[in-house]
PDB file of C-alpha atoms (C1' of nucleotides) in Angstrom:
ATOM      1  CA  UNK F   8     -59.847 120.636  15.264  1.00  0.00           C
ATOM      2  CA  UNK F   9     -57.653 120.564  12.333  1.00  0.00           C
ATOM      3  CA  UNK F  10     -55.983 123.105   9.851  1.00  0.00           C
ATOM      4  CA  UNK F  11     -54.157 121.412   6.809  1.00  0.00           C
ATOM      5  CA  UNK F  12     -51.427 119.793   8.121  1.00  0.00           C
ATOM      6  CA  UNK F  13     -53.482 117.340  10.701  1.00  0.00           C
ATOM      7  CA  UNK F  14     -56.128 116.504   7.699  1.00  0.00           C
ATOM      8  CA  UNK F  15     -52.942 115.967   5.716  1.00  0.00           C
ATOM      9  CA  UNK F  16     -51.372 113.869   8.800  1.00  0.00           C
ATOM     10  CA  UNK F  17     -55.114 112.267   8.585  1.00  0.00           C
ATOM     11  CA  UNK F  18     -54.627 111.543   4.957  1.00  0.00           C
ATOM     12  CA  UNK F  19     -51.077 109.748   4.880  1.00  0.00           C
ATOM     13  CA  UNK F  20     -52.219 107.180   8.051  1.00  0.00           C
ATOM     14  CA  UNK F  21     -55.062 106.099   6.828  1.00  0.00           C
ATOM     15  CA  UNK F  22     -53.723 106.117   3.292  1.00  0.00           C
ATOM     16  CA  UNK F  23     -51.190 103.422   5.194  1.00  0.00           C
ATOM     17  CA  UNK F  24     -53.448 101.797   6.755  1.00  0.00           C
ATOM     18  CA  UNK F  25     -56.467 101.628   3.896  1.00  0.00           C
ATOM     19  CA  UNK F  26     -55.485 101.330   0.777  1.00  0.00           C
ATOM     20  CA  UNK F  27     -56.544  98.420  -0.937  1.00  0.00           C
ATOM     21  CA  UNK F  28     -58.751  97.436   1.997  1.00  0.00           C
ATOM     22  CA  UNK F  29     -62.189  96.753   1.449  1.00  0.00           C
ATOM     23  CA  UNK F  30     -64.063  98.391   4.305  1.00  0.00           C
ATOM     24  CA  UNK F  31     -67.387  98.321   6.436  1.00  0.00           C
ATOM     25  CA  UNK F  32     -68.883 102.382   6.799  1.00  0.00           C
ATOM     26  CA  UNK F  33     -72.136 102.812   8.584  1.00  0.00           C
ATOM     27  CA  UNK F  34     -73.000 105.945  10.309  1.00  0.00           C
ATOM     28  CA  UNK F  35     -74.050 105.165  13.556  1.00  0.00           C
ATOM     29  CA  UNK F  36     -76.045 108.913  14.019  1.00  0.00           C
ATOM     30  CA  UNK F  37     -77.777 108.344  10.696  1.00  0.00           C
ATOM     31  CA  UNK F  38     -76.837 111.436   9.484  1.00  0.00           C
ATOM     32  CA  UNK F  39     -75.280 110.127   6.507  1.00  0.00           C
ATOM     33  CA  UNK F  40     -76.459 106.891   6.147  1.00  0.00           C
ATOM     34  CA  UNK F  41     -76.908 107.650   2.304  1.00  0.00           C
ATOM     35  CA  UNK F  42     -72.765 108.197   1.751  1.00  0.00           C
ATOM     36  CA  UNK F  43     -72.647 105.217   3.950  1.00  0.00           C
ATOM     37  CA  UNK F  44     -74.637 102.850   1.997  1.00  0.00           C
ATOM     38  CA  UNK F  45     -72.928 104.063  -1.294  1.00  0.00           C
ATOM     39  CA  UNK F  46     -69.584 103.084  -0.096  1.00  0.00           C
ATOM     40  CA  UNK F  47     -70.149  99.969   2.481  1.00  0.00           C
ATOM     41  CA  UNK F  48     -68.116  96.893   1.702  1.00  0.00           C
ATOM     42  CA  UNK F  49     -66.047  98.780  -1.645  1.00  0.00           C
ATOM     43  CA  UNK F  50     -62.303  98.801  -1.866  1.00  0.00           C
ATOM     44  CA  UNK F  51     -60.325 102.024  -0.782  1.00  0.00           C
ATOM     45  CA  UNK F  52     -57.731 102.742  -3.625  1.00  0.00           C
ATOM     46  CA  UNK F  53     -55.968 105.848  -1.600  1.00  0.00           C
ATOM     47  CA  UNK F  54     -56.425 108.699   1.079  1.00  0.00           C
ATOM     48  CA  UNK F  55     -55.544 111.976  -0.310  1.00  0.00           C
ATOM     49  CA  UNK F  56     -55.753 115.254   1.040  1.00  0.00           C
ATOM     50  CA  UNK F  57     -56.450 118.862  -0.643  1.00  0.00           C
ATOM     51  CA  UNK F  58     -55.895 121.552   1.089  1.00  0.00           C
ATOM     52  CA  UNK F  59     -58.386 121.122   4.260  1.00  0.00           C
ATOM     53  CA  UNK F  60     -60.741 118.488   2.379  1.00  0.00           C
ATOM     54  CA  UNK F  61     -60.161 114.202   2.344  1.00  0.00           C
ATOM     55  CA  UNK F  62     -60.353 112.278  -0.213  1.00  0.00           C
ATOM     56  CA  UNK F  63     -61.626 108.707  -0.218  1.00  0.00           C
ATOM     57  CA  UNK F  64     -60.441 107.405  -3.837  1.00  0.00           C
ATOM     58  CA  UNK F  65     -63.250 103.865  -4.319  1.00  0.00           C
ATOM     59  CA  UNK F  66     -62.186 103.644  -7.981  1.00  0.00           C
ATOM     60  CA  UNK F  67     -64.907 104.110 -10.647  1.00  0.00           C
ATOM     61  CA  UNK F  68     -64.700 107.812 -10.403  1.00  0.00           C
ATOM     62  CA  UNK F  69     -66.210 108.106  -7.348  1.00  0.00           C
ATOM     63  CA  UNK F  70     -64.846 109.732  -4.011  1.00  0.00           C
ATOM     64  CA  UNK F  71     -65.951 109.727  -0.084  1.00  0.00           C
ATOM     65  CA  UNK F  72     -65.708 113.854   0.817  1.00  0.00           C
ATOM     66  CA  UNK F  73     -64.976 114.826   4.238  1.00  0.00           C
ATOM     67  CA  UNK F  74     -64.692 118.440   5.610  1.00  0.00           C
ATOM     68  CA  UNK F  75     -63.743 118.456   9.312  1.00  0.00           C
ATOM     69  CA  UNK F  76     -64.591 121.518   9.693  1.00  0.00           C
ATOM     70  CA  UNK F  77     -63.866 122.864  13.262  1.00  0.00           C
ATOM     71  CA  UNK F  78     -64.922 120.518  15.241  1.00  0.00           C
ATOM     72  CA  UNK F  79     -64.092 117.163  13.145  1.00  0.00           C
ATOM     73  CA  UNK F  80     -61.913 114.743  14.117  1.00  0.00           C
ATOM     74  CA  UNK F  81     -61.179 110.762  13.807  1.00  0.00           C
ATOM     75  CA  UNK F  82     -60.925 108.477  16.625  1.00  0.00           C
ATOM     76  CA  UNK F  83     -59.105 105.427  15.641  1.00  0.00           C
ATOM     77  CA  UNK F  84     -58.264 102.307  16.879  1.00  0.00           C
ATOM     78  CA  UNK F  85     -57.474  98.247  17.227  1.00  0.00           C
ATOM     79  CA  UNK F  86     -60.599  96.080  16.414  1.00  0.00           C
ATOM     80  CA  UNK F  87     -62.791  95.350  17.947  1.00  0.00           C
ATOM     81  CA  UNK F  88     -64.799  98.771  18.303  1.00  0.00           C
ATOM     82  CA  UNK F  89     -65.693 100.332  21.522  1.00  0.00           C
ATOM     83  CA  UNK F  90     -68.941 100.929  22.518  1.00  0.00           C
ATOM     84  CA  UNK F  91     -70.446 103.470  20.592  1.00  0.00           C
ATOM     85  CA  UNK F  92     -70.589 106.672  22.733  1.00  0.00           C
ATOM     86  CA  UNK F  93     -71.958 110.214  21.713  1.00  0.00           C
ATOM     87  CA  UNK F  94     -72.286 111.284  17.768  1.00  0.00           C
ATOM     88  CA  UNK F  95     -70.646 109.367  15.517  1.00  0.00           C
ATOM     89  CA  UNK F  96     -71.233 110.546  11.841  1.00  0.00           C
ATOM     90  CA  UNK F  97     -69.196 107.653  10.296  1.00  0.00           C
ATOM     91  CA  UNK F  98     -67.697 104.637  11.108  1.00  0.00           C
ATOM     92  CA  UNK F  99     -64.820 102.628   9.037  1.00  0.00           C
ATOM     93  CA  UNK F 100     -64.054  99.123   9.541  1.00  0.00           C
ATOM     94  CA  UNK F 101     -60.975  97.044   8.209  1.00  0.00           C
ATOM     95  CA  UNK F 102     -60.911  93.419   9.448  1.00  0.00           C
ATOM     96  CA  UNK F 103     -58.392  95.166  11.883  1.00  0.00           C
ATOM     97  CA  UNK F 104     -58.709  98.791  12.323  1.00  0.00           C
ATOM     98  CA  UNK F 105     -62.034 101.007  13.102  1.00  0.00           C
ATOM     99  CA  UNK F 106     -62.319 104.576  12.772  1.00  0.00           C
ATOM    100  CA  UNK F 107     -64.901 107.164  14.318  1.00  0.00           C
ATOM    101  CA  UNK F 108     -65.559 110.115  12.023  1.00  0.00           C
ATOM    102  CA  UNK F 109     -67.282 113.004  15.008  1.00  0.00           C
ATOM    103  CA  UNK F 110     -67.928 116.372  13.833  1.00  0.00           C
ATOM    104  CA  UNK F 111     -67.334 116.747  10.246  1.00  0.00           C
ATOM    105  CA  UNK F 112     -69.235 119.894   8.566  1.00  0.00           C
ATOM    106  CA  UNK F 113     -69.571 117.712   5.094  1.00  0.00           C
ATOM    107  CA  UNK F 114     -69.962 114.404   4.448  1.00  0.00           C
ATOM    108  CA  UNK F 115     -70.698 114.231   0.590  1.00  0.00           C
ATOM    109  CA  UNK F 116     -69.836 111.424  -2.949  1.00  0.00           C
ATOM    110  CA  UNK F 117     -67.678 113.228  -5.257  1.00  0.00           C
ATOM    111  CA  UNK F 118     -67.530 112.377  -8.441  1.00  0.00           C
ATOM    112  CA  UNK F 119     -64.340 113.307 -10.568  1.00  0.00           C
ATOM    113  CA  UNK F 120     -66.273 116.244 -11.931  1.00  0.00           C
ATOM    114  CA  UNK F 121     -66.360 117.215  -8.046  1.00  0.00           C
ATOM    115  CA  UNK F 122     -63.077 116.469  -6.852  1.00  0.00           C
ATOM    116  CA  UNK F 123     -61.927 118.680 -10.594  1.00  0.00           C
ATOM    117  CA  UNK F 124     -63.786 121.755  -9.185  1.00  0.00           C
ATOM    118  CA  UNK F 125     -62.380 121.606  -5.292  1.00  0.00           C
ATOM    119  CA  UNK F 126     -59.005 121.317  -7.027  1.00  0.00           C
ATOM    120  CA  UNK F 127     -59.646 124.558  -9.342  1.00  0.00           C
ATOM    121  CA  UNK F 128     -60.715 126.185  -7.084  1.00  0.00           C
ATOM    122  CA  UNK F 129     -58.067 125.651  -3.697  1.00  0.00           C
ATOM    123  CA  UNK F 130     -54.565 127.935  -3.751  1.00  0.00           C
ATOM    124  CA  UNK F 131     -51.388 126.164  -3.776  1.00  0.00           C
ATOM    125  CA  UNK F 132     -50.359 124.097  -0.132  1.00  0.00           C
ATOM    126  CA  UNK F 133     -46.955 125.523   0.714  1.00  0.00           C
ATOM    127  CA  UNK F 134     -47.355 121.931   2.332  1.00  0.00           C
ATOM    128  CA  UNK F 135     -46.918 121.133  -1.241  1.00  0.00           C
ATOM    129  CA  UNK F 136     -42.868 120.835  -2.273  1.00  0.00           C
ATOM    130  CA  UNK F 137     -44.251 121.752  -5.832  1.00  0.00           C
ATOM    131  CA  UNK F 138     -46.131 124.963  -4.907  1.00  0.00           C
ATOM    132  CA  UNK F 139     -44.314 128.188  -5.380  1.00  0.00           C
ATOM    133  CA  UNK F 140     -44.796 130.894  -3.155  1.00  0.00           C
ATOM    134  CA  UNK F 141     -44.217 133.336  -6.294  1.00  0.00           C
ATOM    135  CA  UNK F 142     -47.699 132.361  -8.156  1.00  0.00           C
ATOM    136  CA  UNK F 143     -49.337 133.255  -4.983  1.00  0.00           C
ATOM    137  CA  UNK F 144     -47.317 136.238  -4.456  1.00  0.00           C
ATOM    138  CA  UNK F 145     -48.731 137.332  -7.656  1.00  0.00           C
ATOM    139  CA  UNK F 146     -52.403 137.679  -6.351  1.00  0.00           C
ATOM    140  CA  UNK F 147     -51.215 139.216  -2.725  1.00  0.00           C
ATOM    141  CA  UNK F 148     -49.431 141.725  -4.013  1.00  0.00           C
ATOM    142  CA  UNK F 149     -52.099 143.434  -6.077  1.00  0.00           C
ATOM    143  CA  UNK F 150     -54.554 142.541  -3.341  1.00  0.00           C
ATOM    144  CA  UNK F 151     -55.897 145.887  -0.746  1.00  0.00           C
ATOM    145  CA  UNK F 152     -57.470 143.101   1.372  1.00  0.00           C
ATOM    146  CA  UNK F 153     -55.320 142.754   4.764  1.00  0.00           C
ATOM    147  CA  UNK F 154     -52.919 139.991   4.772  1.00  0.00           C
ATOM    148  CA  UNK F 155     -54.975 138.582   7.667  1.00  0.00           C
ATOM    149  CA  UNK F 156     -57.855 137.844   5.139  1.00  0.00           C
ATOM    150  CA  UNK F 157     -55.721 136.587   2.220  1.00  0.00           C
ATOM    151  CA  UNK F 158     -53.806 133.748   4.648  1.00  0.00           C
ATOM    152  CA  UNK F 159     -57.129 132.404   5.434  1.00  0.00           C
ATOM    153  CA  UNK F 160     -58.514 132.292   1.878  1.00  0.00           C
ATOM    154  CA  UNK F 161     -58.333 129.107   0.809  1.00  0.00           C
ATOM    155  CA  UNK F 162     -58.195 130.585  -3.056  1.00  0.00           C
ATOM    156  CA  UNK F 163     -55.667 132.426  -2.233  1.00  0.00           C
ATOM    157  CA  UNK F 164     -53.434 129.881  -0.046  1.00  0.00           C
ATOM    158  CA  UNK F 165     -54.500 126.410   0.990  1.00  0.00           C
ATOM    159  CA  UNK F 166     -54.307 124.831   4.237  1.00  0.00           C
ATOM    160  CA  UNK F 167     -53.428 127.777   6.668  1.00  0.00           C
ATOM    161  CA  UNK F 168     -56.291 128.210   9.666  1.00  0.00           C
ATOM    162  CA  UNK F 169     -55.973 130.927  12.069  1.00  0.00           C
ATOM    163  CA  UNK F 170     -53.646 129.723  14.119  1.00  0.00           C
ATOM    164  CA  UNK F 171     -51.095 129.473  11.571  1.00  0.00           C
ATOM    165  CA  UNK F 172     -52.030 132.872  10.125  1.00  0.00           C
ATOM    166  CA  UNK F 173     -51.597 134.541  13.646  1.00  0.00           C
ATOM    167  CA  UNK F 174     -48.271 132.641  14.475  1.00  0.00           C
ATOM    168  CA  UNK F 175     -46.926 133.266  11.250  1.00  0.00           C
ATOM    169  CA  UNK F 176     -47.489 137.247  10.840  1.00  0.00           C
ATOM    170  CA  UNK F 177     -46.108 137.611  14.452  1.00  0.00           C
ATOM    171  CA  UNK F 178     -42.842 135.404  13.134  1.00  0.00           C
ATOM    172  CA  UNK F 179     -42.647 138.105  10.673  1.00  0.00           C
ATOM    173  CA  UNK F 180     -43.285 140.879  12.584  1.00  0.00           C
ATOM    174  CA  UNK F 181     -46.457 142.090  10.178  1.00  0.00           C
ATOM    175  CA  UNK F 182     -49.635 143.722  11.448  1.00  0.00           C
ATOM    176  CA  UNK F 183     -52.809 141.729  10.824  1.00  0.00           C
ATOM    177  CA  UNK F 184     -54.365 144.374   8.883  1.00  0.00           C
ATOM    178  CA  UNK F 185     -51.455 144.918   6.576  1.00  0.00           C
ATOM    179  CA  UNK F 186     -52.539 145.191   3.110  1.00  0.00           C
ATOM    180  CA  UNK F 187     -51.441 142.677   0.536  1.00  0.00           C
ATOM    181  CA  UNK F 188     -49.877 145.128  -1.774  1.00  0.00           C
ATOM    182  CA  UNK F 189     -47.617 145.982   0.982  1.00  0.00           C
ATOM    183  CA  UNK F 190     -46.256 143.041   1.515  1.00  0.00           C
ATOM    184  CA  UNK F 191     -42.202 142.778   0.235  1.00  0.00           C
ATOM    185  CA  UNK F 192     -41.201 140.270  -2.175  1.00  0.00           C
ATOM    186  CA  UNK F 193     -38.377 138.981   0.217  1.00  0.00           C
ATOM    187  CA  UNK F 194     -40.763 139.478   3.106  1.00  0.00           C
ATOM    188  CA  UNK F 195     -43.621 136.970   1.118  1.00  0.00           C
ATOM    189  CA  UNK F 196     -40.987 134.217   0.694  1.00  0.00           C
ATOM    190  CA  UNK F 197     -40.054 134.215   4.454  1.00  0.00           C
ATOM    191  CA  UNK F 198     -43.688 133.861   5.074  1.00  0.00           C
ATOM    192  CA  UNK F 199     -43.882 130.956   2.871  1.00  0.00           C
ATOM    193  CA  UNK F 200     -41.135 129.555   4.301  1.00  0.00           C
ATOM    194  CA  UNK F 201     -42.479 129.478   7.819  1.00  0.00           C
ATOM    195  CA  UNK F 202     -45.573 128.404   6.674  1.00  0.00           C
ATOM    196  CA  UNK F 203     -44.313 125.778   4.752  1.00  0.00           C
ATOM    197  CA  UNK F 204     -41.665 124.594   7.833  1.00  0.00           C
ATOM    198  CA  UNK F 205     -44.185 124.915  10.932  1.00  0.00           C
ATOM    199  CA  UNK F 206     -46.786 123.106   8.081  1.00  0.00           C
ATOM    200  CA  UNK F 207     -44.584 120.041   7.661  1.00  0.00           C
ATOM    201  CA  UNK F 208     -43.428 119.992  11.354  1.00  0.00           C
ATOM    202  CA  UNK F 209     -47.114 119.749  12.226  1.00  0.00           C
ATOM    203  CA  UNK F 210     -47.876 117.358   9.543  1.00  0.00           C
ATOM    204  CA  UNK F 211     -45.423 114.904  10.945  1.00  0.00           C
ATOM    205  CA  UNK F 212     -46.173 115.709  14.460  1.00  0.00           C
ATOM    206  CA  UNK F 213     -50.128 116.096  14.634  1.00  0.00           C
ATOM    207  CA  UNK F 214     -49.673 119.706  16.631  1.00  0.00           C
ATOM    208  CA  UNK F 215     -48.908 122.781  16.189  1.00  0.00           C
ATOM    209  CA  UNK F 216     -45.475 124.726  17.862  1.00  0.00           C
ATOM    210  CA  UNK F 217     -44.359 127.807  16.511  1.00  0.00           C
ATOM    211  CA  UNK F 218     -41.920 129.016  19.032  1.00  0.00           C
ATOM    212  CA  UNK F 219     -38.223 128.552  19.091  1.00  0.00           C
ATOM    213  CA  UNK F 220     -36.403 126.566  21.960  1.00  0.00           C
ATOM    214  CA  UNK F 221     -35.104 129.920  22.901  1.00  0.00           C
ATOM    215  CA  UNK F 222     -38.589 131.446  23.549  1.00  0.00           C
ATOM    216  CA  UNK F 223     -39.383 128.620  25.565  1.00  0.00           C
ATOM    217  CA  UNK F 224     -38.629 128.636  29.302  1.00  0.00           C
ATOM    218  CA  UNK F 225     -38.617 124.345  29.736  1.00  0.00           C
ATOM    219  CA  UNK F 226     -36.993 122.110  27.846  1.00  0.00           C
ATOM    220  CA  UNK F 227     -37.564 119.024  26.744  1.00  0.00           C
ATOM    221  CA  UNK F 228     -40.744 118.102  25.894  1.00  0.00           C
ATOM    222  CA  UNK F 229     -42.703 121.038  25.040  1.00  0.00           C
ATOM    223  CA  UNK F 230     -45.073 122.269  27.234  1.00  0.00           C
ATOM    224  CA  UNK F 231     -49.102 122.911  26.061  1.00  0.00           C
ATOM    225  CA  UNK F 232     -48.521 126.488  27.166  1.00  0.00           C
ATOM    226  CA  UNK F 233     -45.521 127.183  25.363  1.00  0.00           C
ATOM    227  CA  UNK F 234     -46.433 126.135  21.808  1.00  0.00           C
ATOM    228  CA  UNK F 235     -47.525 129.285  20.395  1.00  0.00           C
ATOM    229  CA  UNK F 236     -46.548 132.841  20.183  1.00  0.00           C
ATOM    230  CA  UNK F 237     -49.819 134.841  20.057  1.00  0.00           C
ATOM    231  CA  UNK F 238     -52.786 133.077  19.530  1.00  0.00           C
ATOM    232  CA  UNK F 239     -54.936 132.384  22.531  1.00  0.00           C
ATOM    233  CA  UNK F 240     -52.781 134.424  24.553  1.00  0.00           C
ATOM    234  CA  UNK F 241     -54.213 138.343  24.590  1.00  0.00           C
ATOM    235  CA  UNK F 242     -53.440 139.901  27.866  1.00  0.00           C
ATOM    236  CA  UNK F 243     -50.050 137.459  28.246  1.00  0.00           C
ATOM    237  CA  UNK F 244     -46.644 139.488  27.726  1.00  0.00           C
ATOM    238  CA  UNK F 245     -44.893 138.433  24.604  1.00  0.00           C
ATOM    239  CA  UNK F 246     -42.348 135.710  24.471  1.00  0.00           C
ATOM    240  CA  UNK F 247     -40.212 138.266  22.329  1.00  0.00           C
ATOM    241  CA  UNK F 248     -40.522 141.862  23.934  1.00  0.00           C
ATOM    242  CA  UNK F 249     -42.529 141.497  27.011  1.00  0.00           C
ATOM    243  CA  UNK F 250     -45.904 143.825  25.237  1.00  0.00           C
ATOM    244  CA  UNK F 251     -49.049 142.377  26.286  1.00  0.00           C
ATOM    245  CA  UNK F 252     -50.522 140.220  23.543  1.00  0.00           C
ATOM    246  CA  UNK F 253     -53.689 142.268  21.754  1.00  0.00           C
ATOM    247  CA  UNK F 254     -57.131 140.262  20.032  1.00  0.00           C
ATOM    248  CA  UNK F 255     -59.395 141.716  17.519  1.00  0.00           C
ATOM    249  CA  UNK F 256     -61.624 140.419  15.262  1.00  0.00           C
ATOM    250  CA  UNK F 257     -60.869 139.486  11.516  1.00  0.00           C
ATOM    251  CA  UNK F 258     -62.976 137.641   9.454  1.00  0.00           C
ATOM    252  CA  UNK F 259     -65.162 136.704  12.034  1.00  0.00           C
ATOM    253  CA  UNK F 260     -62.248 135.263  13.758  1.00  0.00           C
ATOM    254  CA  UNK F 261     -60.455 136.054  16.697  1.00  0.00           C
ATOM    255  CA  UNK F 262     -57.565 137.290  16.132  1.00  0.00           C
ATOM    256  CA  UNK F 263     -54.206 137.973  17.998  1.00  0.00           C
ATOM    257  CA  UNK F 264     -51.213 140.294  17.303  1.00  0.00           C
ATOM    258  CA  UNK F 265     -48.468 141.704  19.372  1.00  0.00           C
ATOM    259  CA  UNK F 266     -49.051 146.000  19.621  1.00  0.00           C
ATOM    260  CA  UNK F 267     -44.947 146.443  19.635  1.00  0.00           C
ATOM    261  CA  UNK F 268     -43.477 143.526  17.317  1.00  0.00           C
ATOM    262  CA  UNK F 269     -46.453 144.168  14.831  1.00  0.00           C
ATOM    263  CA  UNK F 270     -46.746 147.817  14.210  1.00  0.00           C
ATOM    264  CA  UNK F 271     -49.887 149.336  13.033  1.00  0.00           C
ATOM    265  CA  UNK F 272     -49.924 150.237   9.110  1.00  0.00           C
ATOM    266  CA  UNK F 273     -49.275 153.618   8.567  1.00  0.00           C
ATOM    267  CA  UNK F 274     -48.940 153.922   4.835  1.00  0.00           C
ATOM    268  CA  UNK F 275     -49.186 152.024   2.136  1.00  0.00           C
ATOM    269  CA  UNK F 276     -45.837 151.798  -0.156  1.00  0.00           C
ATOM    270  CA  UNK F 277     -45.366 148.897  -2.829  1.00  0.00           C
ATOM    271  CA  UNK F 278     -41.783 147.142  -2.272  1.00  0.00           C
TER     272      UNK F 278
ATOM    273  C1'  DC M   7     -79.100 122.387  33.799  1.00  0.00           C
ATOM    274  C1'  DT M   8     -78.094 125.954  29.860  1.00  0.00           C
ATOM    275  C1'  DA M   9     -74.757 128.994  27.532  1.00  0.00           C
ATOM    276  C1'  DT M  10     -70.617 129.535  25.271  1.00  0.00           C
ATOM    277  C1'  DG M  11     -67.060 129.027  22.139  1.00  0.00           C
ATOM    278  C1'  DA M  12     -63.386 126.497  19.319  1.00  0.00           C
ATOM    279  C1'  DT M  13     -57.647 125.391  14.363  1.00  0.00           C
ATOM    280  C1'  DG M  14     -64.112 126.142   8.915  1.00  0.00           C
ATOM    281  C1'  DG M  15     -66.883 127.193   5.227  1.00  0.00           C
ATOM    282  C1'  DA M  16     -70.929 127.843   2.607  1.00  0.00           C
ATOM    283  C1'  DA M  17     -75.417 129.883   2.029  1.00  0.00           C
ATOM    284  C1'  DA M  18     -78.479 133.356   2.946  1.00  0.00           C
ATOM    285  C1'  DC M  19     -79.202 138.261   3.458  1.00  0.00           C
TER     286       DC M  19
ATOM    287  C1'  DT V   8     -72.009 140.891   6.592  1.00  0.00           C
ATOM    288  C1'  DT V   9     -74.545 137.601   9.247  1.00  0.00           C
ATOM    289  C1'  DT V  10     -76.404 133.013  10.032  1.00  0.00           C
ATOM    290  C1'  DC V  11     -76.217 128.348  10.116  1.00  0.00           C
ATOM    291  C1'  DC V  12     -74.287 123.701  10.665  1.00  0.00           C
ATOM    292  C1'  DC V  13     -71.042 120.274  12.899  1.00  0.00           C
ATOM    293  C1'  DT V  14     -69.739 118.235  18.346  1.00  0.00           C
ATOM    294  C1'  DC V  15     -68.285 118.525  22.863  1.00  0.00           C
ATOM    295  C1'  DA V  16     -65.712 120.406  26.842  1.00  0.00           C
ATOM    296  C1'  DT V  17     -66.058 123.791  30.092  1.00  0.00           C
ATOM    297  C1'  DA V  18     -67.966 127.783  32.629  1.00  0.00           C
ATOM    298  C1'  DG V  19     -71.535 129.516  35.120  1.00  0.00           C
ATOM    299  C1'  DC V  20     -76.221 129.270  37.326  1.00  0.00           C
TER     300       DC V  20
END
DNA sequence: CTATGATGGAAAC
DNA sequence: TTTCCCTCATAGC
């Protein structure tokens, strides 16, 4: 169940591992046999990833376009493949390597025109060294949506689910329904900088933990339980002062804030 | 066994 | 704003 940073983590591995390979797809289900036949036996040329969509570059401006969606996910492993168990939407053979593609809201051929549009049309990845938090800045702070909406609006900012946009407005102590325009300069870029640090971190690492060693009562390894700050964990006290942990709903999505570290809005007063 | 819901997004109303 | 699709683990009869 990925945000950016595992479709990202997605992209870079099997970028490793496919490039220049030519590779066997069938889709076992037969849900998308038709993607499968137009790519069977071709030549991968790269993996990329924008925002939360993969890229399968086959050369001659054509593309293999996955959305995970929230339930997608690969299952990868040594050849030869297991027995086929459950749904399996796609499969990718190497001579060495087989992947199972479960879950995935699209399955589609892009064609350059395609891939153009997505691109257009997704904000700027603070996993993205190039991205600048100012140009996105620029749209939040004239915004009277809640910052809760604009984090998940892939427009706006690519890459972020909700667990990143609750763990990140606790980290900087901001009420969900905060509007954009209230939002500090200084405040933005600390935002971005979280984002873009817990991003990479997960990127690497292929999970998500937002709390500091401090906040953490093990050490070593770090515990399923005490990865995250907020989210999933209404009714818990919180790691920082001890409140119990609130959930709403925002944008059809559950979402979690702490009532003492994240004040309600009061007023609305440009930086 | 069925019901529910989960890190998403687009299309239909 | 709601509805639908994607899959599967888990909760509750």
């Amino acid at each position: 169940m990925p945000e950016g940073p595992q479709v990202a983590r997605y992209a870079r591995l099997q970028n490793d591992r496919l490039s220049g390979r030519r590779v066997r797809i069938d889709s076992p289900s037969g849900r998308s046999d038709d993607v499968a036949e137009v790519f069977d036996g071709e030549t991968v040329i790269g993996v990329e990833a924008v925002g939360k969509h993969l890229l399968y570059d086959f050369g001659e401006r054509r593309y293999l376009h996955v959305h995970l969606g929230r339930f997608g996910r690969f299952v990868e492993g040594p050849m030869p493949e297991p027995e086929l168990r459950g749904i399996v939407r796609l499969r990718l053979r190497t001579n060495d390597q087989w992947y199972e593609l479960r879950g995935a809201t699209a399955v589609d051929v892009y064609e350059t025109d395609d891939l153009r549009r997505l691109k257009a049309r997704i904000g700027p990845n603070p996993l993205d060294p190039r991205a600048r938090p100012k140009a996105v800045y620029d749209f939040v702070a004239q915004s009277d949506a809640p910052i809760g909406m604009l984090l998940m609006d892939q427009a706006v900012i690519a890459g972020v689910g909700n667990i990143y946009r609750c763990e990140v407005l606790f980290l900087n102590r901001i009420h969900p329904k905060q509007p954009g325009s209230t939002i500090a300069a200084p405040v933005w870029r600390a935002v971005w900088r979280d984002l873009r640090r817990l991003m990479v971190h997960n990127a690497v690492d292929g999970r998500i933990v937002t709390t500091a060693p401090a906040d953490r009562a093990h050490h070593g390894a770090v515990r399923a339980s005490e990865r995250l700050y907020v989210y999933h964990r209404a009714g818990l006290p919180c790691r920082h002062c001890g409140a119990i942990i609130r959930e709403g709903m925002m944008g059809g999505r559950r979402i979690f804030w702490c009532p003492k570290d994240q004040p309600e809005p009061r007023r609305r007063a440009r930086a």
